Tab-separated table of C-alpha atoms in Angstrom:
chain	number	residue	atom	x	y	z
U	1	MET	CA	3.454	17.201	16.200
U	2	SER	CA	4.644	14.086	18.303
U	3	VAL	CA	7.862	13.588	19.737
U	4	ASN	CA	8.304	10.604	17.713
U	5	GLU	CA	6.692	11.475	14.318
U	6	VAL	CA	8.482	9.665	11.488
U	7	LYS	CA	7.961	12.024	8.215
U	8	ASN	CA	8.934	10.686	4.803
U	9	LYS	CA	11.457	11.947	3.089
U	10	ILE	CA	10.141	13.744	0.008
U	11	ALA	CA	12.641	14.073	-3.008
U	12	VAL	CA	13.843	17.777	-3.708
U	13	LYS	CA	12.979	17.363	-7.691
U	14	ASP	CA	10.503	15.437	-9.262
U	15	PHE	CA	11.839	14.474	-12.351
U	16	GLU	CA	15.637	15.411	-13.843
U	17	VAL	CA	17.004	15.037	-16.402
U	18	LYS	CA	20.482	13.681	-16.876
U	19	GLY	CA	23.253	13.582	-19.421
U	20	THR	CA	24.889	15.630	-21.996
U	21	GLY	CA	26.016	14.064	-25.215
U	22	ARG	CA	23.780	12.905	-28.059
U	23	LYS	CA	19.664	13.227	-27.772
U	24	GLY	CA	19.197	9.622	-27.175
U	25	ALA	CA	21.099	8.565	-24.624
U	26	ARG	CA	19.861	9.784	-21.306
U	27	THR	CA	19.528	9.136	-17.489
U	28	PHE	CA	16.365	10.327	-16.173
U	29	ALA	CA	16.051	10.722	-11.903
U	30	ILE	CA	12.981	10.562	-10.792
U	31	GLY	CA	11.860	11.485	-7.150
U	32	ASN	CA	9.613	10.164	-4.812
U	33	GLU	CA	9.255	6.976	-6.565
U	34	ASP	CA	10.854	3.358	-5.952
U	35	HIS	CA	10.968	0.205	-7.655
U	36	THR	CA	6.956	0.336	-8.126
U	37	LEU	CA	7.769	2.217	-11.420
U	38	GLY	CA	10.935	1.723	-11.764
U	39	ASN	CA	11.055	-1.394	-12.756
U	40	ALA	CA	7.677	-1.625	-14.902
U	41	LEU	CA	8.823	1.192	-16.782
U	42	ARG	CA	12.407	-0.849	-17.616
U	43	HIS	CA	10.419	-3.486	-18.653
U	44	VAL	CA	8.062	-1.731	-20.786
U	45	LEU	CA	11.082	-0.116	-22.379
U	46	MET	CA	13.052	-3.188	-22.602
U	47	ASN	CA	10.556	-4.461	-25.221
U	48	THR	CA	10.416	-0.752	-27.480
U	49	SER	CA	12.391	-1.777	-30.872
U	50	LYS	CA	13.493	1.466	-30.363
U	51	VAL	CA	15.612	0.981	-27.476
U	52	SER	CA	19.444	-0.737	-27.404
U	53	PHE	CA	19.842	-0.221	-23.500
U	54	THR	CA	17.973	0.274	-20.936
U	55	GLY	CA	18.051	-0.013	-16.935
U	56	TYR	CA	17.100	1.331	-13.700
U	57	SER	CA	18.291	1.898	-10.146
U	58	VAL	CA	17.347	3.011	-6.642
U	59	PRO	CA	20.890	4.823	-5.878
U	60	HIS	CA	20.466	4.644	-1.793
U	61	PRO	CA	17.347	2.904	0.127
U	62	SER	CA	17.340	6.404	2.269
U	63	GLU	CA	16.460	8.172	-0.994
U	64	PRO	CA	13.404	8.240	-2.634
U	65	ILE	CA	15.054	8.386	-6.036
U	66	VAL	CA	14.993	6.002	-8.797
U	67	GLN	CA	17.146	6.624	-12.170
U	68	ILE	CA	16.103	5.300	-15.418
U	69	ARG	CA	18.780	5.098	-18.275
U	70	VAL	CA	17.933	4.721	-21.918
U	71	GLN	CA	19.796	4.512	-24.886
U	72	THR	CA	18.216	4.551	-28.015
U	73	ALA	CA	19.399	2.308	-31.335
U	74	ASP	CA	18.824	4.989	-33.535
U	75	PRO	CA	22.116	7.352	-33.416
U	76	ASP	CA	19.548	10.704	-34.223
U	77	GLY	CA	16.899	9.104	-31.518
U	78	ASP	CA	15.247	11.130	-28.601
U	79	ALA	CA	15.084	9.714	-25.220
U	80	ILE	CA	12.337	12.039	-23.821
U	81	GLU	CA	10.498	11.165	-26.409
U	82	THR	CA	10.908	7.272	-25.989
U	83	LEU	CA	10.696	7.782	-22.584
U	84	LYS	CA	7.146	8.920	-22.929
U	85	GLU	CA	5.992	6.500	-25.305
U	86	SER	CA	6.396	4.103	-22.726
U	87	CYS	CA	3.999	5.782	-20.106
U	88	GLN	CA	2.087	5.734	-22.377
U	89	THR	CA	2.470	2.048	-23.421
U	90	LEU	CA	2.129	1.198	-19.694
U	91	HIS	CA	-1.226	3.104	-19.233
U	92	ASP	CA	-2.741	1.830	-22.185
U	93	GLN	CA	-1.757	-1.705	-20.929
U	94	CYS	CA	-3.613	-0.588	-17.409
U	95	SER	CA	-6.488	0.875	-19.343
U	96	PHE	CA	-6.921	-2.671	-21.245
U	97	VAL	CA	-7.061	-4.608	-18.349
U	98	LEU	CA	-9.391	-2.229	-16.706
U	99	GLU	CA	-11.755	-2.830	-19.239
U	100	ARG	CA	-11.365	-6.399	-19.386
U	101	LEU	CA	-12.042	-6.180	-15.913
U	102	GLU	CA	-15.297	-4.607	-16.225
U	103	ASP	CA	-16.189	-7.006	-18.986
U	104	MET	CA	-15.696	-9.554	-16.645
U	105	LEU	CA	-17.509	-7.866	-13.538
U	106	PRO	CA	-20.814	-6.020	-15.399
U	107	GLU	CA	-21.954	-4.765	-12.375
U	108	VAL	CA	-18.632	-2.760	-11.638
U	109	ARG	CA	-19.245	-1.193	-14.682
U	110	GLU	CA	-22.816	-0.686	-14.581
U	111	ASP	CA	-22.403	1.179	-10.885
U	112	ARG	CA	-19.570	3.109	-12.476
U	113	ILE	CA	-21.695	4.151	-15.316
U	114	ARG	CA	-24.448	5.359	-12.599
U	115	MET	CA	-22.264	7.128	-10.236
U	116	GLU	CA	-20.716	9.185	-13.592
U	117	LYS	CA	-24.520	10.199	-14.749
U	118	ILE	CA	-25.182	11.190	-11.109
U	119	ILE	CA	-22.043	13.495	-11.276
U	120	ALA	CA	-22.928	14.867	-14.540
U	121	GLU	CA	-26.712	15.415	-13.907
U	122	GLU	CA	-26.278	16.927	-10.559
U	123	GLY	CA	-23.320	18.708	-11.604
U	124	TYR	CA	-20.535	20.351	-9.055
U	125	GLY	CA	-19.231	19.437	-6.255
U	126	ASP	CA	-21.125	15.682	-6.081
U	127	ASP	CA	-17.834	13.748	-6.531
U	128	ASP	CA	-16.078	15.886	-3.698
U	129	ASP	CA	-17.881	15.505	-0.515
U	130	ASP	CA	-21.469	13.601	0.459
U	131	ASP	CA	-22.542	15.452	3.516
U	132	GLU	CA	-25.939	15.509	1.429
U	133	GLU	CA	-27.759	14.578	4.455
U	134	GLU	CA	-26.165	17.572	6.447
U	135	GLY	CA	-28.824	20.449	5.216
U	136	ASP	CA	-27.776	23.194	7.513
U	137	GLY	CA	-24.317	24.740	6.821
U	138	ASP	CA	-23.221	24.998	10.411
U	139	GLY	CA	-21.135	27.661	9.367
U	140	GLU	CA	-18.383	25.451	8.196
U	141	GLU	CA	-15.998	26.367	5.361
U	142	GLU	CA	-17.531	23.907	2.762
U	143	VAL	CA	-15.988	24.717	-0.822
U	144	VAL	CA	-18.602	22.188	-1.847
U	145	MET	CA	-21.825	23.126	-2.746
U	146	GLU	CA	-24.292	20.782	-1.039
U	147	GLU	CA	-26.936	19.036	-2.542
U	148	ASP	CA	-30.756	19.056	-1.882
Z	1	ILE	CA	-5.372	-9.386	-34.348
Z	2	THR	CA	-2.633	-6.176	-34.912
Z	3	VAL	CA	-4.138	-6.084	-38.261
Z	4	ILE	CA	-7.480	-5.126	-37.045
Z	5	LEU	CA	-6.396	-3.192	-34.369
Z	6	PHE	CA	-4.197	-0.978	-36.854
Z	7	PHE	CA	-7.607	0.190	-38.140
Z	8	CYS	CA	-9.260	1.287	-35.285
Z	9	ASN	CA	-6.901	1.530	-32.791
Z	10	PRO	CA	-7.626	2.945	-29.508
Z	11	TYR	CA	-3.635	1.968	-28.288
Z	12	PRO	CA	-1.687	3.541	-31.347
Z	13	ASN	CA	1.526	2.395	-29.614
Z	14	TYR	CA	0.764	-1.021	-29.821
Z	15	THR	CA	1.432	-0.866	-33.538
Z	16	LYS	CA	4.857	1.164	-33.034
Z	17	MET	CA	6.173	-1.622	-30.539
Z	18	PRO	CA	5.426	-4.747	-31.249
Z	19	HIS	CA	6.832	-6.662	-28.863
Z	20	GLN	CA	4.384	-5.007	-26.351
Z	21	ARG	CA	1.938	-8.101	-25.136
Z	22	PHE	CA	-1.179	-6.618	-22.896
Z	23	PRO	CA	-1.910	-8.492	-20.141
Z	24	LYS	CA	-4.706	-10.286	-19.140
Z	25	ILE	CA	-6.629	-11.078	-16.353
Z	26	GLN	CA	-8.844	-14.048	-15.215
Z	27	ILE	CA	-10.999	-14.346	-12.233
Z	28	LEU	CA	-10.606	-17.516	-10.607
Z	29	SER	CA	-12.896	-16.843	-7.577
Z	30	LEU	CA	-13.973	-13.691	-6.155
Z	31	ALA	CA	-15.619	-13.023	-3.045
Z	32	SER	CA	-16.137	-9.580	-1.120
Z	33	HIS	CA	-12.992	-9.815	1.397
Z	34	GLU	CA	-11.033	-11.984	-1.199
Z	35	ILE	CA	-10.003	-12.249	-4.751
Z	36	LYS	CA	-7.728	-14.449	-6.351
Z	37	PHE	CA	-6.663	-14.063	-10.249
Z	38	VAL	CA	-4.568	-15.253	-12.896
Z	39	LEU	CA	-2.398	-12.394	-14.369
Z	40	SER	CA	-0.958	-13.613	-17.534
Z	41	ASP	CA	0.693	-12.419	-20.956
Z	42	THR	CA	3.311	-10.066	-18.626
Z	43	ASP	CA	6.246	-9.860	-17.065
Z	44	THR	CA	7.265	-10.565	-13.484
Z	45	SER	CA	7.864	-6.547	-13.022
Z	46	MET	CA	4.070	-5.566	-14.264
Z	47	ALA	CA	3.266	-8.433	-11.259
Z	48	ASN	CA	5.498	-7.199	-8.976
Z	49	THR	CA	4.672	-3.551	-9.676
Z	50	LEU	CA	0.609	-4.672	-8.932
Z	51	ARG	CA	1.380	-6.196	-5.973
Z	52	ARG	CA	3.707	-3.576	-4.214
Z	53	ILE	CA	0.961	-0.872	-5.379
Z	54	MET	CA	-1.947	-2.799	-3.414
Z	55	ILE	CA	0.213	-2.983	-0.542
Z	56	GLY	CA	1.797	0.464	-0.198
Z	57	GLU	CA	0.114	3.030	-2.599
Z	58	VAL	CA	-3.757	2.931	-2.610
Z	59	PRO	CA	-4.996	5.236	-0.679
Z	60	THR	CA	-7.858	4.511	2.091
Z	61	LEU	CA	-8.931	6.094	5.333
Z	62	ALA	CA	-7.734	5.790	8.718
Z	63	ILE	CA	-8.015	7.330	12.531
Z	64	ASP	CA	-5.092	9.763	12.459
Z	65	LEU	CA	-5.669	12.224	15.262
Z	66	VAL	CA	-7.031	10.954	18.695
Z	67	GLU	CA	-8.505	13.916	21.143
Z	68	ILE	CA	-8.926	11.835	24.733
Z	69	HIS	CA	-11.130	13.564	27.025
Z	70	GLU	CA	-11.354	11.101	29.753
Z	71	ASN	CA	-9.597	7.652	29.963
Z	72	SER	CA	-10.190	5.764	33.196
Z	73	THR	CA	-9.438	2.451	31.935
Z	74	VAL	CA	-6.316	0.258	32.150
Z	75	LEU	CA	-4.740	0.719	28.811
Z	76	ASN	CA	-3.113	4.228	28.637
Z	77	ASP	CA	-4.117	6.949	26.200
Z	78	GLU	CA	-1.574	6.068	23.334
Z	79	TYR	CA	-2.111	2.558	23.782
Z	80	ILE	CA	-5.997	3.235	22.787
Z	81	ALA	CA	-4.679	5.706	20.008
Z	82	HIS	CA	-2.676	3.350	18.003
Z	83	ARG	CA	-5.255	0.740	18.202
Z	84	LEU	CA	-7.812	3.108	17.107
Z	85	GLY	CA	-5.766	3.888	14.312
Z	86	LEU	CA	-5.504	0.176	13.411
Z	87	ILE	CA	-9.634	-0.165	13.010
Z	88	PRO	CA	-10.136	-0.350	8.993
Z	89	ILE	CA	-12.601	2.244	7.712
Z	90	ARG	CA	-15.047	1.888	5.202
Z	91	TYR	CA	-16.336	4.328	2.425
Z	92	GLN	CA	-19.358	3.744	0.453
Z	93	ALA	CA	-20.135	6.130	-1.836
Z	94	PRO	CA	-23.756	7.522	-1.959
Z	95	ASP	CA	-25.945	5.330	-4.475
Z	96	SER	CA	-23.115	3.015	-5.008
Z	97	LEU	CA	-23.312	-0.559	-4.359
Z	98	ARG	CA	-19.649	-1.030	-5.005
Z	99	GLY	CA	-17.655	-0.220	-1.350
Z	100	GLY	CA	-14.608	1.511	-0.456
Z	101	ASP	CA	-12.826	3.486	-3.263
Z	102	VAL	CA	-11.809	6.490	-1.374
Z	103	HIS	CA	-10.433	7.961	-4.387
Z	104	GLY	CA	-11.973	11.153	-5.584
Z	105	ALA	CA	-14.537	11.127	-2.480
Z	106	PHE	CA	-11.637	12.825	0.185
Z	107	LEU	CA	-8.661	14.980	-0.227
Z	108	SER	CA	-5.713	14.560	1.595
Z	109	HIS	CA	-5.753	16.686	4.116
Z	110	ARG	CA	-1.896	18.112	3.121
Z	111	GLU	CA	-3.872	19.106	-0.362
Z	112	CYS	CA	-6.961	20.620	1.340
Z	113	VAL	CA	-7.616	24.191	1.497
Z	114	CYS	CA	-8.882	24.261	4.940
Z	115	TYR	CA	-7.308	25.752	8.116
Z	116	GLU	CA	-7.304	22.243	9.976
Z	117	ARG	CA	-9.813	19.500	9.125
Z	118	CYS	CA	-12.868	19.864	7.534
Z	119	PRO	CA	-15.619	17.225	5.607
Z	120	ARG	CA	-13.514	17.464	2.611
Z	121	CYS	CA	-9.999	15.766	3.859
Z	122	SER	CA	-11.346	14.188	7.323
Z	123	VAL	CA	-14.368	12.089	9.117
Z	124	GLU	CA	-14.664	12.863	12.747
Z	125	PHE	CA	-15.658	9.570	15.136
Z	126	GLU	CA	-16.912	10.067	18.700
Z	127	LEU	CA	-16.769	7.581	21.408
Z	128	GLU	CA	-18.207	7.844	24.898
Z	129	VAL	CA	-18.679	4.620	26.993
Z	130	ASP	CA	-19.210	5.218	30.743
Z	131	TYR	CA	-19.101	1.779	32.299
Z	132	ASP	CA	-21.420	2.559	34.796
Z	133	THR	CA	-24.116	4.184	32.442
Z	134	VAL	CA	-24.102	0.779	30.692
Z	135	ASN	CA	-24.288	-1.627	33.892
Z	136	PRO	CA	-25.814	0.694	36.789
Z	137	ALA	CA	-24.005	-1.050	40.131
Z	138	ARG	CA	-26.794	-2.203	42.537
Z	139	GLN	CA	-27.303	-0.897	45.903
Z	140	ALA	CA	-25.342	-2.288	48.937
Z	141	GLN	CA	-27.857	-4.537	51.016
Z	142	ASP	CA	-27.643	-2.957	54.600
Z	143	GLY	CA	-28.352	-5.621	57.373
Z	144	ALA	CA	-26.261	-8.465	56.203
Z	145	GLY	CA	-23.182	-9.794	58.278
Z	146	GLY	CA	-19.930	-8.771	57.676
Z	147	GLU	CA	-18.414	-11.578	55.597
Z	148	ASP	CA	-21.396	-12.066	53.884
Z	149	ASP	CA	-21.020	-8.666	52.006
Z	150	GLU	CA	-18.812	-9.616	49.719
Z	151	GLU	CA	-20.963	-12.531	48.319
Z	152	ASP	CA	-23.953	-10.184	48.206
Z	153	HIS	CA	-22.040	-7.365	45.710
Z	154	GLU	CA	-22.850	-8.945	42.227
Z	155	VAL	CA	-19.878	-10.168	40.468
Z	156	MET	CA	-19.578	-7.203	37.703
Z	157	ALA	CA	-18.414	-8.555	34.061
Z	158	PRO	CA	-15.964	-6.616	32.399
Z	159	LEU	CA	-17.544	-4.363	29.477
Z	160	THR	CA	-15.810	-4.138	26.023
Z	161	ILE	CA	-15.557	-1.056	24.227
Z	162	THR	CA	-15.693	-2.118	20.627
Z	163	SER	CA	-15.079	-0.399	16.922
Z	164	LYS	CA	-19.038	-0.417	17.499
Z	165	ASP	CA	-19.170	2.305	19.379
Z	166	LEU	CA	-17.718	4.842	17.151
Z	167	LYS	CA	-20.409	7.134	15.782
Z	168	SER	CA	-19.467	8.863	12.645
Z	169	ASN	CA	-19.852	12.085	11.409
Z	170	ASN	CA	-20.185	10.881	8.037
Z	171	GLU	CA	-23.114	8.465	7.072
Z	172	TYR	CA	-21.249	6.909	3.932
Z	173	VAL	CA	-18.304	6.084	6.519
Z	174	THR	CA	-17.884	3.214	8.842
Z	175	PRO	CA	-15.097	1.065	10.793
Z	176	ALA	CA	-15.256	-2.217	8.837
Z	177	HIS	CA	-16.331	-4.339	12.067
Z	178	PHE	CA	-16.327	-7.631	10.339
Z	179	LEU	CA	-15.327	-8.966	6.995
Z	180	HIS	CA	-18.161	-11.281	6.497
Z	181	GLN	CA	-21.043	-12.753	8.084
Z	182	ASP	CA	-19.842	-15.925	9.133
Z	183	GLU	CA	-16.915	-13.576	11.286
Z	184	GLN	CA	-19.669	-12.157	12.469
Z	185	ASP	CA	-21.736	-14.875	13.898
Z	186	GLU	CA	-18.422	-16.395	15.406
Z	187	SER	CA	-17.421	-13.132	17.252
Z	188	GLN	CA	-18.530	-13.034	20.850
Z	189	ASP	CA	-17.978	-9.065	20.738
Z	190	ASP	CA	-19.963	-6.588	18.566
Z	191	GLY	CA	-16.954	-5.615	16.867
Z	192	ILE	CA	-13.235	-5.095	16.659
Z	193	ALA	CA	-12.232	-5.263	20.216
Z	194	LEU	CA	-10.615	-1.733	21.916
Z	195	VAL	CA	-10.644	-1.874	25.616
Z	196	LYS	CA	-12.119	-3.755	28.274
Z	197	ILE	CA	-13.947	-1.716	31.108
Z	198	GLY	CA	-14.743	-2.265	34.869
Z	199	PRO	CA	-17.199	-0.470	37.398
Z	200	GLY	CA	-16.423	2.890	37.373
Z	201	GLN	CA	-14.206	3.216	34.188
Z	202	ARG	CA	-14.896	5.970	31.640
Z	203	LEU	CA	-13.925	6.095	27.948
Z	204	LYS	CA	-14.472	9.183	26.088
Z	205	LEU	CA	-12.378	10.549	22.786
Z	206	LYS	CA	-12.874	12.304	19.400
Z	207	ALA	CA	-11.104	10.603	16.726
Z	208	ILE	CA	-10.393	12.135	13.217
Z	209	ALA	CA	-9.562	9.654	10.240
Z	210	ARG	CA	-7.597	11.036	7.131
Z	211	MET	CA	-6.954	9.523	3.680
Z	212	GLY	CA	-3.344	8.011	3.428
Z	213	ILE	CA	-1.434	5.179	2.354
Z	214	SER	CA	0.330	2.273	3.100
Z	215	LYS	CA	3.920	4.269	2.594
Z	216	GLU	CA	3.260	6.574	5.462
Z	217	HIS	CA	2.125	3.937	7.923
Z	218	ALA	CA	0.870	0.545	7.838
Z	219	LYS	CA	-2.530	1.324	9.307
Z	220	TRP	CA	-3.636	3.025	5.882
Z	221	CYS	CA	-2.774	-0.867	4.075
Z	222	PRO	CA	-6.460	-1.838	2.587
Z	223	VAL	CA	-4.931	-5.609	2.301
Z	224	ALA	CA	-4.097	-8.254	4.671
Z	225	VAL	CA	-2.244	-10.439	1.807
Z	226	ALA	CA	-1.332	-9.515	-1.458
Z	227	THR	CA	1.006	-12.214	-2.665
Z	228	TYR	CA	1.474	-14.040	-6.200
Z	229	ARG	CA	2.603	-17.335	-7.498
Z	230	PHE	CA	4.218	-18.586	-10.315
Z	231	TRP	CA	2.259	-20.817	-12.441
Z	232	PRO	CA	3.649	-24.123	-12.947
Z	233	ILE	CA	4.420	-25.390	-15.914
Z	234	ILE	CA	4.581	-29.372	-16.096
Z	235	THR	CA	5.814	-31.231	-19.182
Z	236	ILE	CA	5.412	-34.748	-19.579
Z	237	ASN	CA	7.754	-36.704	-21.780
Z	238	ASP	CA	5.680	-39.361	-22.969
Z	239	ASP	CA	8.039	-41.565	-25.225
Z	240	ALA	CA	10.757	-41.416	-22.402
Z	241	CYS	CA	8.101	-42.416	-19.498
Z	242	SER	CA	6.943	-45.206	-22.098
Z	243	THR	CA	10.195	-47.006	-21.031
Z	244	LEU	CA	9.316	-46.714	-17.197
Z	245	THR	CA	8.025	-49.734	-15.756
Z	246	ALA	CA	4.562	-49.076	-13.732
Z	247	GLU	CA	5.833	-49.374	-10.127
Z	248	GLN	CA	8.546	-46.279	-11.527
Z	249	LYS	CA	5.461	-44.880	-12.733
Z	250	GLN	CA	3.943	-44.966	-9.503
Z	251	GLU	CA	6.954	-44.116	-7.613
Z	252	LEU	CA	6.959	-40.622	-9.515
Z	253	VAL	CA	3.882	-40.152	-8.796
Z	254	ASP	CA	4.013	-40.534	-5.219
Z	255	VAL	CA	7.203	-38.712	-4.746
Z	256	CYS	CA	5.470	-35.609	-5.042
Z	257	PRO	CA	4.760	-33.885	-1.708
Z	258	ASP	CA	2.374	-31.404	-3.954
Z	259	ARG	CA	0.248	-34.311	-5.538
Z	260	ILE	CA	0.577	-32.648	-8.917
Z	261	LEU	CA	0.670	-35.881	-10.906
Z	262	GLU	CA	-1.655	-39.037	-11.262
Z	263	TYR	CA	-0.995	-42.268	-12.312
Z	264	ASP	CA	-4.378	-45.202	-13.230
Z	265	GLU	CA	-2.368	-48.172	-14.092
Z	266	GLN	CA	-5.762	-49.773	-14.863
Z	267	VAL	CA	-7.241	-47.052	-17.274
Z	268	SER	CA	-4.286	-45.285	-19.118
Z	269	GLY	CA	-1.175	-46.601	-18.058
Z	270	ASN	CA	0.510	-42.987	-18.607
Z	271	ILE	CA	1.610	-40.165	-16.028
Z	272	THR	CA	-1.188	-37.136	-16.307
Z	273	VAL	CA	-1.414	-34.022	-14.759
Z	274	ALA	CA	-3.740	-33.627	-11.752
Z	275	GLU	CA	-6.557	-30.972	-12.024
Z	276	ASP	CA	-5.442	-28.796	-9.603
Z	277	ALA	CA	-1.749	-29.269	-10.066
Z	278	TRP	CA	-1.540	-25.235	-10.739
Z	279	ASP	CA	-3.205	-24.614	-7.127
Z	280	THR	CA	-0.902	-27.496	-5.199
Z	281	ALA	CA	2.678	-27.040	-6.902
Z	282	THR	CA	5.661	-26.210	-4.467
Z	283	TYR	CA	8.672	-27.045	-6.972
Z	284	THR	CA	10.216	-29.516	-4.891
Z	285	GLU	CA	13.502	-31.130	-5.719
Z	286	ASP	CA	11.567	-34.702	-4.970
Z	287	LEU	CA	10.899	-35.476	-8.756
Z	288	ARG	CA	14.465	-34.404	-10.296
Z	289	VAL	CA	16.462	-36.391	-7.851
Z	290	THR	CA	14.183	-39.349	-8.176
Z	291	GLN	CA	13.933	-38.914	-11.913
Z	292	ASN	CA	18.140	-38.769	-11.822
Z	293	MET	CA	18.052	-42.188	-10.010
Z	294	MET	CA	15.882	-43.628	-12.517
Z	295	LYS	CA	17.830	-42.608	-15.049
Z	296	LYS	CA	19.811	-44.848	-17.340
Z	297	ARG	CA	22.293	-42.354	-17.920
Z	298	PRO	CA	22.645	-38.832	-16.557
Z	299	GLU	CA	22.403	-37.013	-19.588
Z	300	ASP	CA	19.436	-38.712	-20.474
Z	301	GLU	CA	16.125	-36.514	-21.287
Z	302	ASP	CA	13.802	-36.199	-17.829
Z	303	PHE	CA	10.691	-37.666	-18.038
Z	304	LEU	CA	8.918	-34.920	-15.931
Z	305	SER	CA	9.703	-31.509	-15.182
Z	306	VAL	CA	8.175	-28.602	-13.189
Z	307	GLU	CA	8.793	-25.433	-13.997
Z	308	PRO	CA	7.432	-22.018	-12.594
Z	309	SER	CA	6.376	-19.772	-15.230
Z	310	THR	CA	8.061	-16.639	-16.128
Z	311	ASP	CA	4.445	-14.911	-17.459
Z	312	LYS	CA	2.202	-16.023	-15.654
Z	313	PHE	CA	0.961	-15.423	-12.315
Z	314	ILE	CA	-1.787	-16.409	-9.648
Z	315	PHE	CA	-2.523	-13.452	-7.149
Z	316	ASN	CA	-4.202	-13.833	-4.052
Z	317	VAL	CA	-5.546	-11.157	-2.133
Z	318	GLU	CA	-7.312	-10.464	0.798
Z	319	THR	CA	-8.739	-7.265	2.417
Z	320	THR	CA	-8.615	-5.633	5.425
Z	321	GLY	CA	-12.559	-4.916	5.393
Z	322	ALA	CA	-11.725	-1.088	3.942
Z	323	MET	CA	-11.986	-1.887	0.342
Z	324	ASP	CA	-13.718	-4.846	-1.366
Z	325	ALA	CA	-11.265	-7.177	-3.162
Z	326	GLU	CA	-11.869	-5.931	-6.894
Z	327	GLU	CA	-11.767	-2.471	-6.064
Z	328	ILE	CA	-8.433	-3.045	-4.639
Z	329	LEU	CA	-7.309	-4.347	-7.799
Z	330	MET	CA	-9.127	-1.472	-10.055
Z	331	ALA	CA	-7.719	1.305	-7.766
Z	332	SER	CA	-3.988	-0.245	-7.951
Z	333	LEU	CA	-4.145	-0.104	-11.615
Z	334	ARG	CA	-5.799	3.452	-11.648
Z	335	VAL	CA	-2.619	4.442	-9.224
Z	336	LEU	CA	-0.473	3.159	-12.008
Z	337	LYS	CA	-2.218	4.912	-14.338
Z	338	ASP	CA	-2.199	8.556	-12.313
Z	339	LYS	CA	1.453	8.025	-11.517
Z	340	LEU	CA	2.150	7.706	-15.247
Z	341	ASN	CA	0.282	10.817	-15.996
Z	342	TYR	CA	2.324	12.919	-13.851
Z	343	MET	CA	5.604	11.501	-14.811
Z	344	ALA	CA	4.628	12.284	-18.859
Z	345	GLN	CA	3.733	15.886	-17.292
Z	346	GLU	CA	7.051	16.224	-15.952
Z	347	VAL	CA	8.457	15.059	-18.692
Z	348	GLU	CA	6.707	17.495	-20.871
Z	349	LYS	CA	8.034	20.331	-18.794
Z	350	VAL	CA	11.589	19.034	-18.850
Z	351	ARG	CA	11.088	18.743	-22.801
Z	352	ASP	CA	9.720	22.233	-22.936
Z	353	MET	CA	12.327	23.579	-21.047
Z	354	ASN	CA	15.121	22.259	-23.358
Z	355	MET	CA	13.349	23.212	-26.728
């Protein structure tokens, strides 16, 4: 669009598994990610009893790729399964913290419940756009059903 | 607690990986624009991940395209467009009291199926300010002397075009003019100043705001400040301290520039930790140096030590006004969950391919 527009490079592959040999030792190359996810997953993997070796690296800062290495302690272990479990653990930790936050801020929880009820009652489209006040279509290609 | 969780376990992985700890959050203070909280029972990696997401990956709205119809101001087009982009834009969901989280309300414009733009992926703002319409010029007076002409003309003060002049086409989306009432009371303008115009100058433009993340451009950043410090662990070895004289104890207390210790000779005769030590600690070397001078032998135990904790962090997050403070924290946790869901899907795909 403009001469000096900067486009963030997007990785070619979103996810790639490298490594031959036993199923328990694999390197996962994740595209479009950086230390944000890599360090967090690495930390969760370190605290997993199944894992004997784990680490992460960003091969080059110009490329948005992070590599996570997993080696299981059990010779018959599955590295992919271990990675999935640690994703789930981290996901549960986030859910746990969100719930504790809502406990501490009851008005946020009430608001969320109220919004979800509104969305459920009024059905489709309420959570996408909010041009409820513009009742006339104006000929715009709106995929959303407008509320009365 | 582990036993109880085993039977009605919403988190099944917890029993398989007993080394996992679940992070705890404790809110120290909460204002609409600022939140301070303590994150504990977790590692620096989690704290850093949370910080990185708050700074870089929470989606917000910001002006992305500007169509300039008329600009006779002293600033050139791209300068004004740049300033428009940096204005924080706030979305208030209908019927909701919370402000800010755009997730689910808008689509990223790359994902939207519309041709160019539509109300689902963008918000339009219009700005039209004409100095002469706001401050009509007075008629020049006839019959005055030549030298008096200049004095008869009223000095026309410059008019400031602010973010208040931006008119949105979506009533739930407005620029965040001020963080809070105090800031508004102190300000001389009605909103964020964009450009000042004088007589005969006009500015007419249409600005389109889109959703984005800060990794693409800093204008989408929802926070002004998102930092964390380590909680100080202050240990006082009472047995060793009892060998010190009162003057030595007072010296130890005074040598800390961050005032983390207290010593009351009359009341207790012991060095104690100050009430707000966790807030003011800065881990200086003064204590260690002074103690080494006081020790009889270098390998003696320390009287006091201050160490940064490895699993307790004090976060300080200030917003730009685009989102409420607690919304940012919750949105960053949600962003992390979405990333993990996406990762898990990709892992499943790869596994199915290999099967």
